[in-house]
Coordinates of C-alpha atoms in Angstrom, one line a residue:
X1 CA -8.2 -2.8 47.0
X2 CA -11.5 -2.0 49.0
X3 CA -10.3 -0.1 51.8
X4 CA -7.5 1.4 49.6
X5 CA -10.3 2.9 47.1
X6 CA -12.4 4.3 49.9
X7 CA -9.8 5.9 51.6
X8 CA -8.7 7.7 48.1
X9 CA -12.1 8.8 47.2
X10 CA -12.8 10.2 51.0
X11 CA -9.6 12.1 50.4
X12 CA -10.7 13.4 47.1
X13 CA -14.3 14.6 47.8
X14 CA -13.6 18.4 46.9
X15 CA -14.7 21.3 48.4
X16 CA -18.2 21.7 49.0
X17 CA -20.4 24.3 47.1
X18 CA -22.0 25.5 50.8
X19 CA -17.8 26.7 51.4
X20 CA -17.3 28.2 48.0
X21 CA -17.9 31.3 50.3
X22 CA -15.1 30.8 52.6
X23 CA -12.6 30.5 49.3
X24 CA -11.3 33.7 48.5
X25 CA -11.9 34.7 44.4
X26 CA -9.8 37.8 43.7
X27 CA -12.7 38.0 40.1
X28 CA -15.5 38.1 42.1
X29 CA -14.3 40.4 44.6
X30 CA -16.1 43.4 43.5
X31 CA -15.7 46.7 45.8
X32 CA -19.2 48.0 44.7
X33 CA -22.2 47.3 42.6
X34 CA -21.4 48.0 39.3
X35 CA -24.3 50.5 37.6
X36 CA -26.2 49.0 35.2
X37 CA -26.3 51.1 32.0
X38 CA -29.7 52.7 31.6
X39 CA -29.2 54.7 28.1
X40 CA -31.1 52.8 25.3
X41 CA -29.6 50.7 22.4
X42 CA -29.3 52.3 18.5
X43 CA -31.7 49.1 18.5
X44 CA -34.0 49.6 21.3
X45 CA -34.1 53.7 20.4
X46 CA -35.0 52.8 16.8
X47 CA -37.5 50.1 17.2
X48 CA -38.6 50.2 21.1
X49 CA -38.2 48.5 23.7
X50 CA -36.9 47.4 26.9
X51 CA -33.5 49.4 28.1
X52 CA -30.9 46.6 28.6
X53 CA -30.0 46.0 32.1
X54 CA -26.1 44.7 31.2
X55 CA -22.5 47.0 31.7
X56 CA -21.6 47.8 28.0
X57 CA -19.5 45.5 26.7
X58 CA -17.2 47.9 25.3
X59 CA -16.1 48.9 29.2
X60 CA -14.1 47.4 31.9
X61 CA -16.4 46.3 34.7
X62 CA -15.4 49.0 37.8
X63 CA -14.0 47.0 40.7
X64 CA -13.0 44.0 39.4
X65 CA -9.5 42.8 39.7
X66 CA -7.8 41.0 36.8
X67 CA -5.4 39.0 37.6
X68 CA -1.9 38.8 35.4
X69 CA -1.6 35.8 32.8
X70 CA 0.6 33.0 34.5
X71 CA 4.1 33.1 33.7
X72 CA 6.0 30.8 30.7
X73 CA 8.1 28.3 32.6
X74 CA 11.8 29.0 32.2
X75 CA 13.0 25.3 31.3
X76 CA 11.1 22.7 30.1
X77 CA 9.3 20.1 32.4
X78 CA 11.6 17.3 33.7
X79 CA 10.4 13.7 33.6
X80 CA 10.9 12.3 37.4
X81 CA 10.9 8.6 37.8
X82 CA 10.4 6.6 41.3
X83 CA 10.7 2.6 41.3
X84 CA 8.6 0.9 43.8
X85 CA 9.9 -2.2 46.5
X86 CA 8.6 -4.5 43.8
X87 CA 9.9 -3.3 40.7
X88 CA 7.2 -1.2 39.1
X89 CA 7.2 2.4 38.2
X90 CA 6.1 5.6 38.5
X91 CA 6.9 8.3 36.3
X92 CA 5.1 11.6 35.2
X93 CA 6.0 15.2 34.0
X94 CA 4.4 18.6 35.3
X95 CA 3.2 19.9 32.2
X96 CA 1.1 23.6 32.7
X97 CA -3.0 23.2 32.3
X98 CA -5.8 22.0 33.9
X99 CA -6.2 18.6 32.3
X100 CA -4.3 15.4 33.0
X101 CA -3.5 12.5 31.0
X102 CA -2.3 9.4 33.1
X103 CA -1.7 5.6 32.0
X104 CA -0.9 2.1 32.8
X105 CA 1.8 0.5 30.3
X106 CA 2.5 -3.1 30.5
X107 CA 5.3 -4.9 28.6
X108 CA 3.4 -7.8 27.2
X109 CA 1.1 -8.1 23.7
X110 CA 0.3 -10.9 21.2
X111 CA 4.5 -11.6 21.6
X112 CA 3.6 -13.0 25.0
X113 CA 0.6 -15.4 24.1
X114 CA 0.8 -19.2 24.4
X115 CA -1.3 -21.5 22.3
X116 CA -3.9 -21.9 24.8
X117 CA -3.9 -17.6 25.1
X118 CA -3.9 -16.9 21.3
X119 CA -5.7 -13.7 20.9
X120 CA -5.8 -12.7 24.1
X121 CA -4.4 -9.5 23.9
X122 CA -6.8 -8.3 21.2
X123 CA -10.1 -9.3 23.5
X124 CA -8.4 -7.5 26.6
X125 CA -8.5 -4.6 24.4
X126 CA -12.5 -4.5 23.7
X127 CA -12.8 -5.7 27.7
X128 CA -10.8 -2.8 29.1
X129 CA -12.7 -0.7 31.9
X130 CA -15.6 -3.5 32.3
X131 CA -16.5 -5.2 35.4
X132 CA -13.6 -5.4 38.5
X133 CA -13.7 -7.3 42.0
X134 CA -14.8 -4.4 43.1
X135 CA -16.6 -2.5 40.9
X136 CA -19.6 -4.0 38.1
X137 CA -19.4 -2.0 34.9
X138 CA -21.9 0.4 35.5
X139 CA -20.4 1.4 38.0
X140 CA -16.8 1.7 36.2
X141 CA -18.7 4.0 33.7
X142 CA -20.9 6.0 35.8
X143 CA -17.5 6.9 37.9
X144 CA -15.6 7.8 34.2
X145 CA -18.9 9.9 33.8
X146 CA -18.8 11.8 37.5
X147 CA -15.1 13.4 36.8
X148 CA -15.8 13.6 32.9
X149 CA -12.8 11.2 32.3
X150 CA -12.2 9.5 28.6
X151 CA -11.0 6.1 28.6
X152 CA -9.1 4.0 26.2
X153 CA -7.4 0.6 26.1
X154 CA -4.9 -0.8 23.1
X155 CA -2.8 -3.5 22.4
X156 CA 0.1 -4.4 20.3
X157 CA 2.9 -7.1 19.9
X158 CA 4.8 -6.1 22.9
X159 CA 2.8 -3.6 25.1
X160 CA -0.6 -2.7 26.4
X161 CA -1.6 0.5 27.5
X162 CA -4.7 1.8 29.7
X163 CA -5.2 5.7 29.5
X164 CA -7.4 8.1 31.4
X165 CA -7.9 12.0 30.1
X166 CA -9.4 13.8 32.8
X167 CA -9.4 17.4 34.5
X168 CA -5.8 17.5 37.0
X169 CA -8.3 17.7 40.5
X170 CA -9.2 14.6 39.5
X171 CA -6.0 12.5 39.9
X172 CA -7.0 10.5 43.1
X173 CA -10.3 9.2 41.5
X174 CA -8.8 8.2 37.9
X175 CA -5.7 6.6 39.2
X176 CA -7.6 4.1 41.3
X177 CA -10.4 3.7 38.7
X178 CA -7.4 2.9 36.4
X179 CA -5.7 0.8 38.8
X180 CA -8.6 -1.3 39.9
X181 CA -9.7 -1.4 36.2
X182 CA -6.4 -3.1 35.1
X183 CA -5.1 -5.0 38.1
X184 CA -8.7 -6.6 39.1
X185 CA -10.8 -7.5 36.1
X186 CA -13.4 -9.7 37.0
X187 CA -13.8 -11.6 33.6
X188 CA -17.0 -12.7 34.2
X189 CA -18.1 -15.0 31.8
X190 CA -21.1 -13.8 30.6
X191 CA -19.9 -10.4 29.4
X192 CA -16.3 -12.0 27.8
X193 CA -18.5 -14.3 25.8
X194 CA -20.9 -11.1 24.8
X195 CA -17.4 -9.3 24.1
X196 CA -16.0 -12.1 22.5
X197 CA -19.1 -12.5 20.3
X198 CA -19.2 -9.0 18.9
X199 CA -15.4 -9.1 18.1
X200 CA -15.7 -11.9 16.3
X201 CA -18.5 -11.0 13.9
X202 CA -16.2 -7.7 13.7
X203 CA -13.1 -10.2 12.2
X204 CA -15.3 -12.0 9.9
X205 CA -16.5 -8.5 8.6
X206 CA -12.7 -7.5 8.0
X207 CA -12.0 -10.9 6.9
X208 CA -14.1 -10.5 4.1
X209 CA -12.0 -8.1 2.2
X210 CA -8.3 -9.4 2.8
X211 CA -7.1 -5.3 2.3
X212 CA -7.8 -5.1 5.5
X213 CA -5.6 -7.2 6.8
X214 CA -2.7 -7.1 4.6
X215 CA -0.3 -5.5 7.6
X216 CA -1.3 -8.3 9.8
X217 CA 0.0 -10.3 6.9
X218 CA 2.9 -8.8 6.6
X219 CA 4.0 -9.4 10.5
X220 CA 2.7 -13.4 9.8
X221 CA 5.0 -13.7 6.9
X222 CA 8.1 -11.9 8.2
X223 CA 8.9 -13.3 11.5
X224 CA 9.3 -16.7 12.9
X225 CA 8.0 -16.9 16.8
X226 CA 6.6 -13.8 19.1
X227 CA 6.3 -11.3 16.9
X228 CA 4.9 -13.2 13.7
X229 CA 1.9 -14.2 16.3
X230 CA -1.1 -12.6 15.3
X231 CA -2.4 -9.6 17.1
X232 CA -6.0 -9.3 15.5
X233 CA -7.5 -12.0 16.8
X234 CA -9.3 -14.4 15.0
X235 CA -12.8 -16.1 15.0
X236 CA -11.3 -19.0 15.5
X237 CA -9.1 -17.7 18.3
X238 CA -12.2 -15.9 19.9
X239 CA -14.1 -19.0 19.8
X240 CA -11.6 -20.8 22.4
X241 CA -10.9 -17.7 24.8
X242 CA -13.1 -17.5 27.8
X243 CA -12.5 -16.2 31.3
X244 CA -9.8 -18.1 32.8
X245 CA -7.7 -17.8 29.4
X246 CA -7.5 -14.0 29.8
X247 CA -7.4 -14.5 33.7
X248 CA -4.2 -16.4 33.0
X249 CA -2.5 -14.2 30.7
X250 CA -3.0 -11.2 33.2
X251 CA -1.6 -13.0 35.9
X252 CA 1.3 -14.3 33.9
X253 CA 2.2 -10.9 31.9
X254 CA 1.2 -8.6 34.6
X255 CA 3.7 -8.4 36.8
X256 CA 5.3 -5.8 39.0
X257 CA 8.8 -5.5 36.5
X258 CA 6.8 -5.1 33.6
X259 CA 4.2 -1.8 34.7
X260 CA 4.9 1.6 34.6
X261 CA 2.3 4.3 35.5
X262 CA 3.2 7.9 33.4
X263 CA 1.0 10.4 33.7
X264 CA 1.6 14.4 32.6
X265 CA -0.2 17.3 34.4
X266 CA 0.6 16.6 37.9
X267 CA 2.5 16.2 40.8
X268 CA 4.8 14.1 40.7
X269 CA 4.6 13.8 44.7
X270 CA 0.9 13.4 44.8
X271 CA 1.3 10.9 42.0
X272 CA 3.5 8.6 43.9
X273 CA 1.3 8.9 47.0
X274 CA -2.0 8.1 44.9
X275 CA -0.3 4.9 43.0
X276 CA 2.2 3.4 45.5
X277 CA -0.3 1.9 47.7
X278 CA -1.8 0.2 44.6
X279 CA 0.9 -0.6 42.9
X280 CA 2.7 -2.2 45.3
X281 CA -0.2 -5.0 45.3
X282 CA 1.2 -6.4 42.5
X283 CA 3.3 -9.4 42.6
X284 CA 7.3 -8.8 42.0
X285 CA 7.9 -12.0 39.3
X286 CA 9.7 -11.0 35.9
X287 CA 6.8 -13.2 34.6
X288 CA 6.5 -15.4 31.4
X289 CA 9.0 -14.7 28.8
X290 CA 8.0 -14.3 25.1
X291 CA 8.5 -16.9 22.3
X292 CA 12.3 -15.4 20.3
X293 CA 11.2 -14.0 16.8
X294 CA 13.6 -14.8 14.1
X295 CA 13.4 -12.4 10.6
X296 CA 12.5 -15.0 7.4
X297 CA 10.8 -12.8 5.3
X298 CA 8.8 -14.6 2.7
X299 CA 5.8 -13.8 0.3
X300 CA 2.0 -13.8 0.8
X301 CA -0.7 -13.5 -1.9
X302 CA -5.0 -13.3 -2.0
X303 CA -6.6 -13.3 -5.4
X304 CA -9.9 -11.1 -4.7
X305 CA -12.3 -9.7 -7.8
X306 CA -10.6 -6.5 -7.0
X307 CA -9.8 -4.1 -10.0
X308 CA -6.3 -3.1 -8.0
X309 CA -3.4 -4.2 -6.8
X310 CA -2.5 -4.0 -3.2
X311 CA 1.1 -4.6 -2.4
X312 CA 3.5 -4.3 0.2
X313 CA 7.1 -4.6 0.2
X314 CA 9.2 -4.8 3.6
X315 CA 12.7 -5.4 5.0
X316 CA 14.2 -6.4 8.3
X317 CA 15.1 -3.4 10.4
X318 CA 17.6 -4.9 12.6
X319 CA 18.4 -3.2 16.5
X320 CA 14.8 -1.8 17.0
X321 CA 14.0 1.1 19.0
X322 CA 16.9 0.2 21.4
X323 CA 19.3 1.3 19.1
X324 CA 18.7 4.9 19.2
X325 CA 20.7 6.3 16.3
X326 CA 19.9 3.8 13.7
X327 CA 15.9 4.6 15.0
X328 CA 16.2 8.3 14.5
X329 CA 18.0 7.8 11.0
X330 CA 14.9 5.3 9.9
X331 CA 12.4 7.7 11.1
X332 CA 14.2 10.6 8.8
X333 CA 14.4 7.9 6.2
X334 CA 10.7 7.4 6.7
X335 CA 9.5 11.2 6.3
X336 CA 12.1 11.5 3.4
X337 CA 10.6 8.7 1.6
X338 CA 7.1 10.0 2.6
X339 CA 4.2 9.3 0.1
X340 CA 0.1 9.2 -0.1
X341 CA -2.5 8.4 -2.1
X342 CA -2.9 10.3 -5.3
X343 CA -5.7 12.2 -4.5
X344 CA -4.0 13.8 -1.3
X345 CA -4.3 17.2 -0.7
X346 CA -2.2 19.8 1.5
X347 CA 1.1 21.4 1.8
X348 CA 4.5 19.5 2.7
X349 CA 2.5 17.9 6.0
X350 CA 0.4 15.8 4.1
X351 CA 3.6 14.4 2.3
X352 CA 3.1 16.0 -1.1
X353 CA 7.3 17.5 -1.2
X354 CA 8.4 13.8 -0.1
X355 CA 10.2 11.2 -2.4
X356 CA 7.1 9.5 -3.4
X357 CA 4.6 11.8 -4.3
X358 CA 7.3 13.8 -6.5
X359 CA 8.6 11.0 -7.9
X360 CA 6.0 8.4 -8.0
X361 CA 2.2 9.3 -7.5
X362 CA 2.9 12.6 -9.8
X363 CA 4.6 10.7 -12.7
X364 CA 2.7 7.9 -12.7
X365 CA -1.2 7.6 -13.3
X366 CA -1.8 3.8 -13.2
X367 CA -0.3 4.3 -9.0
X368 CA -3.2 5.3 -6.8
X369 CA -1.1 5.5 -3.5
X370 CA 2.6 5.0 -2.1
X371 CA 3.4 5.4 0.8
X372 CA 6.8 4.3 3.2
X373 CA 5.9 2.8 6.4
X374 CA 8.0 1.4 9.5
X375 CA 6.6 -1.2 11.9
X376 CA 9.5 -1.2 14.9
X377 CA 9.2 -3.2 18.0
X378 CA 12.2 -3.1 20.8
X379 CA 15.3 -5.0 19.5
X380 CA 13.8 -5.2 15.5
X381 CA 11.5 -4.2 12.9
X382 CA 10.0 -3.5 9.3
X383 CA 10.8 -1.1 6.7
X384 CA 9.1 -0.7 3.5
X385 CA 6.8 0.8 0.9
X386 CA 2.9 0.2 0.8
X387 CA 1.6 0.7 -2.6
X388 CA -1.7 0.4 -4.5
X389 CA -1.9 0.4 -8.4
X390 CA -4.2 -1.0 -11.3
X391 CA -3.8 -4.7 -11.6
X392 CA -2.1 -4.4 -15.2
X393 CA 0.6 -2.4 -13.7
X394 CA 1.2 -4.8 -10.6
X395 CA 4.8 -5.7 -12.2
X396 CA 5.2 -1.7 -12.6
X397 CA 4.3 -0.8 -9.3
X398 CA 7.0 -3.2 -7.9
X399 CA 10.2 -2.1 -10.3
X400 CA 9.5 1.7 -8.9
X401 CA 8.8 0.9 -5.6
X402 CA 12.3 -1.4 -5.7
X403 CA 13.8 1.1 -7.4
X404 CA 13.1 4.0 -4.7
X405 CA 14.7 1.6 -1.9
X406 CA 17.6 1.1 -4.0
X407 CA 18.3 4.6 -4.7
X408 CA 18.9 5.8 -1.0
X409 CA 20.4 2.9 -0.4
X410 CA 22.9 3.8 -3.6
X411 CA 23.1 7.6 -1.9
X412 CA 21.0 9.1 -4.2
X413 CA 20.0 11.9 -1.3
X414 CA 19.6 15.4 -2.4
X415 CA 20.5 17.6 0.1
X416 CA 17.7 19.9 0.0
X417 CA 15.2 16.9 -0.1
X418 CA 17.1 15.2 3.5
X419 CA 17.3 18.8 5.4
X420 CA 13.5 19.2 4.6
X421 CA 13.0 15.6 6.1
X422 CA 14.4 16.8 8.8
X423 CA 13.0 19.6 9.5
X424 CA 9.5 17.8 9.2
X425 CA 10.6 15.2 11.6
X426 CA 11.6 18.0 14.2
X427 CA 8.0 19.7 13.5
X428 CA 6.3 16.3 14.2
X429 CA 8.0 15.7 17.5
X430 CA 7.2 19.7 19.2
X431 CA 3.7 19.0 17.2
X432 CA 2.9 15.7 19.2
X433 CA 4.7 16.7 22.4
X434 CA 2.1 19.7 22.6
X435 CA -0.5 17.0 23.4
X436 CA -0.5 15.6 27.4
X437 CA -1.7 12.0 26.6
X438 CA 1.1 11.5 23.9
X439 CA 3.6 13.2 26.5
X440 CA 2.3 10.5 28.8
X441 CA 2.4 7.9 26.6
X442 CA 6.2 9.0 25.6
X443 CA 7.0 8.7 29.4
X444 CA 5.6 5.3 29.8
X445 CA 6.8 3.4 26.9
X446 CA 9.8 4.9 26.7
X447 CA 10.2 3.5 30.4
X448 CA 9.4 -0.1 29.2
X449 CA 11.5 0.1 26.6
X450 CA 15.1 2.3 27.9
X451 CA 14.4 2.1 31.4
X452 CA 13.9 5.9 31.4
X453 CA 12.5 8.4 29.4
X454 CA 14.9 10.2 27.1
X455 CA 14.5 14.1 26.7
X456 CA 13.4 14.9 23.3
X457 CA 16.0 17.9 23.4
X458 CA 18.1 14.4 22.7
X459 CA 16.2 13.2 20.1
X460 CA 16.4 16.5 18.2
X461 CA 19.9 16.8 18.3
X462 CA 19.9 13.3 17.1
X463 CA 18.0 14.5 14.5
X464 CA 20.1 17.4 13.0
X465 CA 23.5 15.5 13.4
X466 CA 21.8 12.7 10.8
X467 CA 23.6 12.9 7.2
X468 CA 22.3 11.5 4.4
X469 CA 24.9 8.9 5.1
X470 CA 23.2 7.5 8.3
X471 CA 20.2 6.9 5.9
X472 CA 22.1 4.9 3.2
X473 CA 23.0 2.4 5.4
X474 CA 20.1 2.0 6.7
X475 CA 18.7 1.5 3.9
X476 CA 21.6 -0.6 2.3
X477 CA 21.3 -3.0 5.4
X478 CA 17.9 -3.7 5.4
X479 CA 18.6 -4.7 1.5
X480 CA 20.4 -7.5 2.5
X481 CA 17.6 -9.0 4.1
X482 CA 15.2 -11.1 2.6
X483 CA 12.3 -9.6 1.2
X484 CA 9.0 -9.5 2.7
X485 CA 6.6 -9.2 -0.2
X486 CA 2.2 -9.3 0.0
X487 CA -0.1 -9.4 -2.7
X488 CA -3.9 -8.7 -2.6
X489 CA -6.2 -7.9 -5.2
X490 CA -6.0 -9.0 -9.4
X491 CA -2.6 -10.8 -9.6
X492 CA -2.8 -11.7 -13.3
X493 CA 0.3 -9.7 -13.3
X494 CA 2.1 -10.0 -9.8
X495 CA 5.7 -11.1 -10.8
X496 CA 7.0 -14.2 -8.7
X497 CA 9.0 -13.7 -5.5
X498 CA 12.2 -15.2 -6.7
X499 CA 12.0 -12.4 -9.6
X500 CA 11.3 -10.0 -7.0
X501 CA 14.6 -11.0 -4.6
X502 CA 16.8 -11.0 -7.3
X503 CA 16.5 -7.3 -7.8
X504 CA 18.1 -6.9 -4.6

């Protein structure tokens, strides 16, 4: 990627500040000097002093030329897609402003790990945008630092991405810092084991209060295979990685089929002509395939000296993110359900008009937070209610949280209560979609997941056609699965799971 990476940054140099004169700037093109204001300040006349030598700020400056605001686009900004010779993919959206926000999203997580790879996911997280073939990591940073670029890295069960925020002049050099960053890690031993050291002592830190960790739990307990694998990695795990483990899991989950580069804020021509060259480097293999994941459900419990109750109750949501309608009626269900803690504070954003703050956290004192939650990965997922409540009123806690499932899974939807859902979930999509890295983001994990990027104009109208219907059976489905249940804290008074399945 040498030459490739010398060729883009000669190409990207900018214009020199000894030519800023030969650049025409219609604000500094004055037609005469503009006469500075010689009568005195209320100020300077009451007290003294020196006559200020600025216009008055109260008049427009004579000869300068304003020019007019920028036009609102027309239509919205379309998503265009190119696939390279080798199967990966390049796919941005034009969005107005000076900033750009461009990443690398790979298909493969914890899912993808073999036993001698365990954890490796979670350490190529913390070793994102460190030392390259071609580049040591000072030299990685002090590039970020040149075009004032922020840099993050994070992984989950079945994707990775790489993102760069910078300034939209600035797309030749972060594309190849990305590239290079992500395609040519160097995984030199000595900073893995540093890495791998400081992650570890992390782990033990979190492992000391099992709260922490109770979603991880959750994932352990309810699935069989890929997707039960942990993604925080353990010190046990961190202990056996080194160098060639991650080497190996790159070059065995990094594959051509599996990358998509999305960006939003640029061209979608110049994009194609910064990342094809690079891209096209990498090898064209569908690459290793992930362990299946079979739904069990099951229970998990941790006796800490804890005064409360942590629980969390979950169900299999079957079809994933693929299966578009059921997804947009569990994420309605989701804000419908809604919840917090029961010191929250705000208006109907913060969850306080949702199903479980009216109907839980205000009507119950011993319940210090409920909250519905999804965890959805391609072709399944989890549904459920996180809870917290004194330890006395652990069996409590359970009946109502059971109870609220039940009832939209009875149809026991006002309305009212499912139109404001609905609105809310509209409100979050235009809310996130006004930021370029989550547009990005959109673009490239939608791409991994559909194989394109599906307007949100699509989603919306998914959105308004959902009846309170749609949400009972989803609810009423995910029922019939077993029950994913997770204790942590006092459980002097956590009922036993077969009493807990046998209210469903």
């Amino acid at each position: 990627m040498g030459p490739v990476s010398n060729a883009l940054r000669v190409a990207a140099r900018g214009v020199s500040t000894s030519s800023l004169s030969a650049i025409g700037l219609p604000a500094l093109a004055t037609t005469a000097a503009t006469p500075a204001s010689t009568a005195p300040s209320f100020l300077a006349s009451l007290f003294g002093g020196a006559v200020s030598t600025m216009p008055p700020m109260d008049q427009p400056l004579k000869g300068l030329f304003i020019p007019d605001a920028p036009l609102a686009p027309t239509t919205a900004p379309k998503t265009h897609i190119t696939t390279l010779a080798n199967g990966a993919k390049i796919a941005s959206e034009d969005t107005q402003g000076a900033s750009l926000a461009v990443g690398l999203y790979i298909a493969a997580g914890s899912k993808n790990e073999t036993p001698y790879t365990v954890g490796a996911s979670h350490l190529l997280e913390r070793m994102a945008f460190r030392a390259t073939t071609n580049r040591s990591s000072f030299r990685v940073t002090r590039e970020a630092e040149v075009i004032g670029a922020n840099m993050l890295a994070s992984a989950s069960r079945e994707q990775m991405a790489y993102t760069v925020d910078c300034l939209r002049t600035n797309l030749p050099e972060a594309v190849e810092l990305l590239a290079d960053c992500v395609m040519n890690p160097k995984f030199a031993e000595h900073e893995v084991g540093k890495v791998a050291a400081s992650l570890k002592a992390e782990m033990s830190e979190l492992a000391a209060n099992p709260t922490n960790l109770i979603m991880e739990a959750v994932h352990s307990v309810a699935y069989n295979g890929g997707h039960g694998a942990p993604l925080i990695a353990t010190p046990a795990a961190l202990a056996n990685l080194n160098g060639d483990c991650l080497r190996q899991f790159v070059e065995s989950n990094y594959t051509a089929p599996r990358v998509v580069i999305a960006a939003a804020g640029c061209s979608h021509a110049e994009l194609v002509r910064v990342a094809e060259p690079l891209l096209s480097q990498l090898p064209a293999g569908l690459g290793a395939g992930a362990r299946p994941s079979v739904y069990v459900g099951g229970d998990y419990r941790v006796t800490t000296d804890s005064p409360v109750t942590s629980i969390v109750l979950a169900f299999e949501f079957a079809g994933g993110w693929k299966d578009t309608k059921k997804a947009t009626a569990m994420t309605v269900l989701n804000t419908l359900l809604g919840g917090g803690g029961s010191f929250s504070a705000g208006g109907p954003g913060k969850g306080m008009y949702s199903r479980l703050y009216t109907r839980v956290l205000n009507r119950y004192q011993w319940a210090q937070n409920c909250t519905a939650f999804h965890s959805v990965f391609d072709d399944t997922g989890l549904i459920g209610i996180t809870a917290v409540a004194d330890a006395q009123h652990a069996g409590d806690m359970l009946k109502v949280m059971a109870g609220e499932m039940q009832a939209v899974a009875s149809g026991k939807i006002d309305t009212k209560e499912l139109e404001r859902a609905k609105a809310a979930t509209i409100s979050s999509i235009y809310m996130n979609l006004e930021s370029k890295a989550v547009v990005a983001e959109d673009i490239g994990r939608q791409i991994l997941t559909y194989g394109e990027r599906l307007p949100p104009a699509e989603f919306i109208a998914q959105v308004k056609a959902i009846t309170a219907e749609d949400l009972t059976a989803i609810a009423a489905a995910a029922l019939k699965t077993a029950p994913t249940l997770c204790f942590v804290g006092d459980l002097s008074f956590a009922p036993r799971y077969e009493d807990v399945k046998a209210m469903f």
